[in-house]
């Protein structure tokens, strides 16, 4: 069994905040993969289901971001799991909007939700870092992450969440490369050229294009161009006079 944890703050006031992108990711997985209804448990909300052959518990801590580790630690101990069985979805300031990276272990980089999880279960869990961009100044970070996504963000945000759901099965199996490929196919789908193919040079045997002169009408060495274009504009009287010159 595995636990997928989404980080965020509970309540409608925070639902569309950048800080709540982890909650959004779990909601999309639950909806797309037929997970059970959300119910109160482990100081938060949980939904149970399967991703391929793997049983997965989705957990949204209800303790507010700074105490997220309490809910994660309680769930992990109840199921007698290890940190390696836990994957945390969270907002990442150091990634451009729409970017997604998977990481195992390492520091919390000042993220209060991760800081709390570190304190309760250590650092050896997996993380899905979801880029939201950086406001540019450290003093603006708190207001930035607690602000709703702008309307202009909706397209890339929807693509990112769909990609996460597409690749959720691969993530549960530990296929992180395939998971990231699934996200990339949504966020940056392959582009067709969209342009017309360049015309290949005409071969000697190719039929002439519409409007082109046929080979029979073209000047040949036996039929000089001058003779081809010559016309007799003389009047009958002029022709008769020229005949006796």
GROMACS .gro file of C-alpha atoms in nm:
model
  245
    1UNK     CA    1   0.000   0.000   0.000
    2UNK     CA    2   0.106   0.356  -0.064
    3UNK     CA    3   0.003   0.698   0.061
    4UNK     CA    4  -0.020   0.992  -0.178
    5UNK     CA    5  -0.026   1.315   0.023
    6UNK     CA    6  -0.141   1.646  -0.118
    7UNK     CA    7  -0.035   1.959   0.067
    8UNK     CA    8  -0.261   2.257   0.116
    9UNK     CA    9  -0.479   2.440   0.366
   10UNK     CA   10  -0.835   2.323   0.447
   11UNK     CA   11  -1.144   2.531   0.374
   12UNK     CA   12  -1.301   2.705   0.077
   13UNK     CA   13  -1.107   3.025   0.146
   14UNK     CA   14  -0.784   2.854   0.036
   15UNK     CA   15  -0.920   2.610  -0.224
   16UNK     CA   16  -0.776   2.787  -0.532
   17UNK     CA   17  -0.457   2.916  -0.366
   18UNK     CA   18  -0.123   2.835  -0.528
   19UNK     CA   19  -0.028   2.672  -0.197
   20UNK     CA   20  -0.312   2.421  -0.249
   21UNK     CA   21  -0.196   2.272  -0.577
   22UNK     CA   22  -0.120   1.947  -0.390
   23UNK     CA   23  -0.487   1.917  -0.288
   24UNK     CA   24  -0.587   1.988  -0.649
   25UNK     CA   25  -0.364   1.709  -0.779
   26UNK     CA   26  -0.522   1.452  -0.543
   27UNK     CA   27  -0.873   1.568  -0.630
   28UNK     CA   28  -0.802   1.509  -0.999
   29UNK     CA   29  -0.655   1.163  -0.937
   30UNK     CA   30  -0.952   1.064  -0.719
   31UNK     CA   31  -1.203   1.183  -0.979
   32UNK     CA   32  -1.036   1.032  -1.284
   33UNK     CA   33  -0.951   0.694  -1.129
   34UNK     CA   34  -1.276   0.618  -0.948
   35UNK     CA   35  -1.152   0.648  -0.590
   36UNK     CA   36  -1.396   0.625  -0.300
   37UNK     CA   37  -1.563   0.927  -0.138
   38UNK     CA   38  -1.358   1.159   0.077
   39UNK     CA   39  -1.401   1.097   0.449
   40UNK     CA   40  -1.251   1.234   0.768
   41UNK     CA   41  -0.955   1.037   0.900
   42UNK     CA   42  -0.596   1.087   1.023
   43UNK     CA   43  -0.655   1.456   1.104
   44UNK     CA   44  -0.755   1.518   0.745
   45UNK     CA   45  -0.952   1.373   0.454
   46UNK     CA   46  -0.879   1.043   0.284
   47UNK     CA   47  -0.998   0.862  -0.028
   48UNK     CA   48  -0.907   0.502  -0.109
   49UNK     CA   49  -0.866   0.332  -0.444
   50UNK     CA   50  -0.631   0.150  -0.678
   51UNK     CA   51  -0.387   0.263  -0.941
   52UNK     CA   52  -0.323  -0.042  -1.154
   53UNK     CA   53  -0.242  -0.320  -0.910
   54UNK     CA   54  -0.145  -0.085  -0.628
   55UNK     CA   55  -0.372   0.013  -0.342
   56UNK     CA   56  -0.333   0.382  -0.271
   57UNK     CA   57  -0.460   0.606   0.009
   58UNK     CA   58  -0.500   0.971  -0.089
   59UNK     CA   59  -0.452   1.201   0.210
   60UNK     CA   60  -0.523   1.574   0.239
   61UNK     CA   61  -0.407   1.689   0.585
   62UNK     CA   62  -0.662   1.909   0.760
   63UNK     CA   63  -0.411   2.047   1.009
   64UNK     CA   64  -0.310   2.351   0.798
   65UNK     CA   65   0.018   2.352   0.613
   66UNK     CA   66   0.253   2.406   0.906
   67UNK     CA   67   0.133   2.088   1.082
   68UNK     CA   68   0.097   1.860   0.779
   69UNK     CA   69   0.342   1.607   0.926
   70UNK     CA   70   0.101   1.514   1.205
   71UNK     CA   71  -0.153   1.368   0.963
   72UNK     CA   72   0.111   1.201   0.746
   73UNK     CA   73   0.287   1.043   1.045
   74UNK     CA   74  -0.039   0.913   1.192
   75UNK     CA   75  -0.147   0.749   0.866
   76UNK     CA   76   0.195   0.598   0.806
   77UNK     CA   77   0.211   0.445   1.151
   78UNK     CA   78  -0.143   0.307   1.131
   79UNK     CA   79  -0.065   0.113   0.813
   80UNK     CA   80   0.288   0.024   0.934
   81UNK     CA   81   0.446   0.184   0.630
   82UNK     CA   82   0.789   0.333   0.568
   83UNK     CA   83   0.876   0.679   0.430
   84UNK     CA   84   0.951   0.509   0.097
   85UNK     CA   85   0.576   0.432   0.072
   86UNK     CA   86   0.483   0.801   0.092
   87UNK     CA   87   0.467   1.046  -0.199
   88UNK     CA   88   0.396   1.412  -0.132
   89UNK     CA   89   0.255   1.653  -0.393
   90UNK     CA   90   0.343   2.014  -0.319
   91UNK     CA   91   0.388   2.360  -0.469
   92UNK     CA   92   0.742   2.453  -0.573
   93UNK     CA   93   0.856   2.814  -0.600
   94UNK     CA   94   1.184   2.721  -0.767
   95UNK     CA   95   1.016   2.567  -1.072
   96UNK     CA   96   0.849   2.761  -1.352
   97UNK     CA   97   0.469   2.739  -1.366
   98UNK     CA   98   0.356   2.407  -1.510
   99UNK     CA   99   0.685   2.225  -1.454
  100UNK     CA  100   0.684   1.895  -1.265
  101UNK     CA  101   0.978   1.714  -1.109
  102UNK     CA  102   1.003   1.404  -0.890
  103UNK     CA  103   1.252   1.390  -0.606
  104UNK     CA  104   1.336   1.157  -0.320
  105UNK     CA  105   1.491   1.283   0.003
  106UNK     CA  106   1.680   1.608   0.050
  107UNK     CA  107   1.599   1.930   0.231
  108UNK     CA  108   1.266   2.109   0.264
  109UNK     CA  109   1.392   2.441   0.116
  110UNK     CA  110   1.186   2.640   0.364
  111UNK     CA  111   0.852   2.487   0.264
  112UNK     CA  112   0.656   2.471   0.591
  113UNK     CA  113   0.455   2.164   0.492
  114UNK     CA  114   0.768   1.970   0.405
  115UNK     CA  115   0.941   2.098   0.717
  116UNK     CA  116   0.664   1.947   0.929
  117UNK     CA  117   0.673   1.614   0.742
  118UNK     CA  118   1.051   1.600   0.786
  119UNK     CA  119   1.001   1.640   1.160
  120UNK     CA  120   0.752   1.351   1.180
  121UNK     CA  121   0.878   1.088   0.934
  122UNK     CA  122   1.224   1.202   0.822
  123UNK     CA  123   1.328   1.305   0.473
  124UNK     CA  124   1.335   0.973   0.285
  125UNK     CA  125   0.992   1.010   0.123
  126UNK     CA  126   0.913   1.089  -0.240
  127UNK     CA  127   0.801   1.429  -0.363
  128UNK     CA  128   0.623   1.554  -0.670
  129UNK     CA  129   0.730   1.916  -0.704
  130UNK     CA  130   0.472   2.124  -0.890
  131UNK     CA  131   0.604   2.452  -1.026
  132UNK     CA  132   0.412   2.770  -0.949
  133UNK     CA  133   0.692   3.020  -1.019
  134UNK     CA  134   0.843   3.277  -0.784
  135UNK     CA  135   0.715   3.630  -0.720
  136UNK     CA  136   1.073   3.762  -0.749
  137UNK     CA  137   1.125   3.881  -0.391
  138UNK     CA  138   1.139   3.681  -0.070
  139UNK     CA  139   0.913   3.925   0.115
  140UNK     CA  140   0.636   3.862  -0.141
  141UNK     CA  141   0.636   3.482  -0.110
  142UNK     CA  142   0.376   3.446   0.169
  143UNK     CA  143   0.119   3.661  -0.009
  144UNK     CA  144   0.198   3.496  -0.341
  145UNK     CA  145   0.142   3.135  -0.232
  146UNK     CA  146  -0.175   3.228  -0.041
  147UNK     CA  147  -0.322   3.400  -0.347
  148UNK     CA  148  -0.549   3.228  -0.598
  149UNK     CA  149  -0.417   3.125  -0.937
  150UNK     CA  150  -0.490   3.390  -1.197
  151UNK     CA  151  -0.737   3.323  -1.477
  152UNK     CA  152  -0.442   3.327  -1.719
  153UNK     CA  153  -0.298   3.025  -1.531
  154UNK     CA  154  -0.602   2.805  -1.586
  155UNK     CA  155  -0.489   2.642  -1.911
  156UNK     CA  156  -0.145   2.528  -1.797
  157UNK     CA  157  -0.280   2.434  -1.452
  158UNK     CA  158  -0.548   2.211  -1.605
  159UNK     CA  159  -0.293   2.050  -1.837
  160UNK     CA  160  -0.058   1.987  -1.544
  161UNK     CA  161  -0.328   1.826  -1.328
  162UNK     CA  162  -0.450   1.611  -1.618
  163UNK     CA  163  -0.094   1.497  -1.683
  164UNK     CA  164  -0.048   1.403  -1.318
  165UNK     CA  165  -0.365   1.196  -1.333
  166UNK     CA  166  -0.258   1.035  -1.662
  167UNK     CA  167   0.070   0.922  -1.510
  168UNK     CA  168  -0.053   0.836  -1.159
  169UNK     CA  169  -0.035   0.461  -1.227
  170UNK     CA  170   0.327   0.484  -1.338
  171UNK     CA  171   0.410   0.692  -1.030
  172UNK     CA  172   0.257   0.429  -0.803
  173UNK     CA  173   0.473   0.162  -0.972
  174UNK     CA  174   0.786   0.373  -0.921
  175UNK     CA  175   0.816   0.451  -1.294
  176UNK     CA  176   0.900   0.815  -1.238
  177UNK     CA  177   1.035   0.868  -1.589
  178UNK     CA  178   0.712   0.745  -1.747
  179UNK     CA  179   0.514   0.957  -1.502
  180UNK     CA  180   0.702   1.271  -1.603
  181UNK     CA  181   0.657   1.182  -1.970
  182UNK     CA  182   0.281   1.161  -1.917
  183UNK     CA  183   0.283   1.507  -1.761
  184UNK     CA  184   0.499   1.646  -2.041
  185UNK     CA  185   0.262   1.511  -2.307
  186UNK     CA  186  -0.017   1.719  -2.154
  187UNK     CA  187   0.181   2.032  -2.075
  188UNK     CA  188   0.394   2.033  -2.392
  189UNK     CA  189   0.221   1.811  -2.648
  190UNK     CA  190   0.418   1.730  -2.963
  191UNK     CA  191   0.348   1.980  -3.238
  192UNK     CA  192   0.280   1.883  -3.595
  193UNK     CA  193   0.457   2.098  -3.853
  194UNK     CA  194   0.125   2.234  -3.972
  195UNK     CA  195   0.295   2.361  -4.285
  196UNK     CA  196   0.262   2.231  -4.638
  197UNK     CA  197   0.524   1.990  -4.756
  198UNK     CA  198   0.788   2.136  -4.978
  199UNK     CA  199   0.732   2.042  -5.336
  200UNK     CA  200   0.984   1.796  -5.471
  201UNK     CA  201   1.173   1.905  -5.781
  202UNK     CA  202   0.991   1.794  -6.095
  203UNK     CA  203   1.143   1.492  -6.265
  204UNK     CA  204   1.200   1.486  -6.641
  205UNK     CA  205   0.907   1.245  -6.668
  206UNK     CA  206   0.670   1.455  -6.460
  207UNK     CA  207   0.352   1.583  -6.618
  208UNK     CA  208   0.356   1.957  -6.689
  209UNK     CA  209   0.187   2.186  -6.438
  210UNK     CA  210  -0.146   2.335  -6.526
  211UNK     CA  211  -0.098   2.636  -6.753
  212UNK     CA  212   0.248   2.534  -6.866
  213UNK     CA  213   0.326   2.502  -7.237
  214UNK     CA  214   0.343   2.151  -7.375
  215UNK     CA  215   0.668   2.014  -7.508
  216UNK     CA  216   0.519   2.007  -7.861
  217UNK     CA  217   0.469   2.383  -7.857
  218UNK     CA  218   0.816   2.458  -7.730
  219UNK     CA  219   1.078   2.590  -7.974
  220UNK     CA  220   1.311   2.322  -8.110
  221UNK     CA  221   1.635   2.343  -8.315
  222UNK     CA  222   1.434   2.242  -8.623
  223UNK     CA  223   1.175   2.510  -8.554
  224UNK     CA  224   1.346   2.836  -8.452
  225UNK     CA  225   1.165   3.072  -8.224
  226UNK     CA  226   1.174   3.348  -8.488
  227UNK     CA  227   0.983   3.136  -8.740
  228UNK     CA  228   0.740   3.031  -8.469
  229UNK     CA  229   0.642   3.384  -8.386
  230UNK     CA  230   0.653   3.536  -8.742
  231UNK     CA  231   0.320   3.670  -8.880
  232UNK     CA  232   0.239   3.808  -9.238
  233UNK     CA  233   0.052   4.136  -9.182
  234UNK     CA  234   0.075   4.259  -9.550
  235UNK     CA  235  -0.244   4.353  -9.732
  236UNK     CA  236  -0.331   4.169 -10.059
  237UNK     CA  237  -0.230   4.479 -10.262
  238UNK     CA  238   0.107   4.498 -10.082
  239UNK     CA  239   0.165   4.127 -10.146
  240UNK     CA  240   0.096   4.176 -10.520
  241UNK     CA  241   0.328   4.478 -10.539
  242UNK     CA  242   0.605   4.293 -10.354
  243UNK     CA  243   0.567   4.003 -10.598
  244UNK     CA  244   0.681   4.215 -10.894
  245UNK     CA  245   0.972   4.387 -10.716
   0.00000   0.00000   0.00000
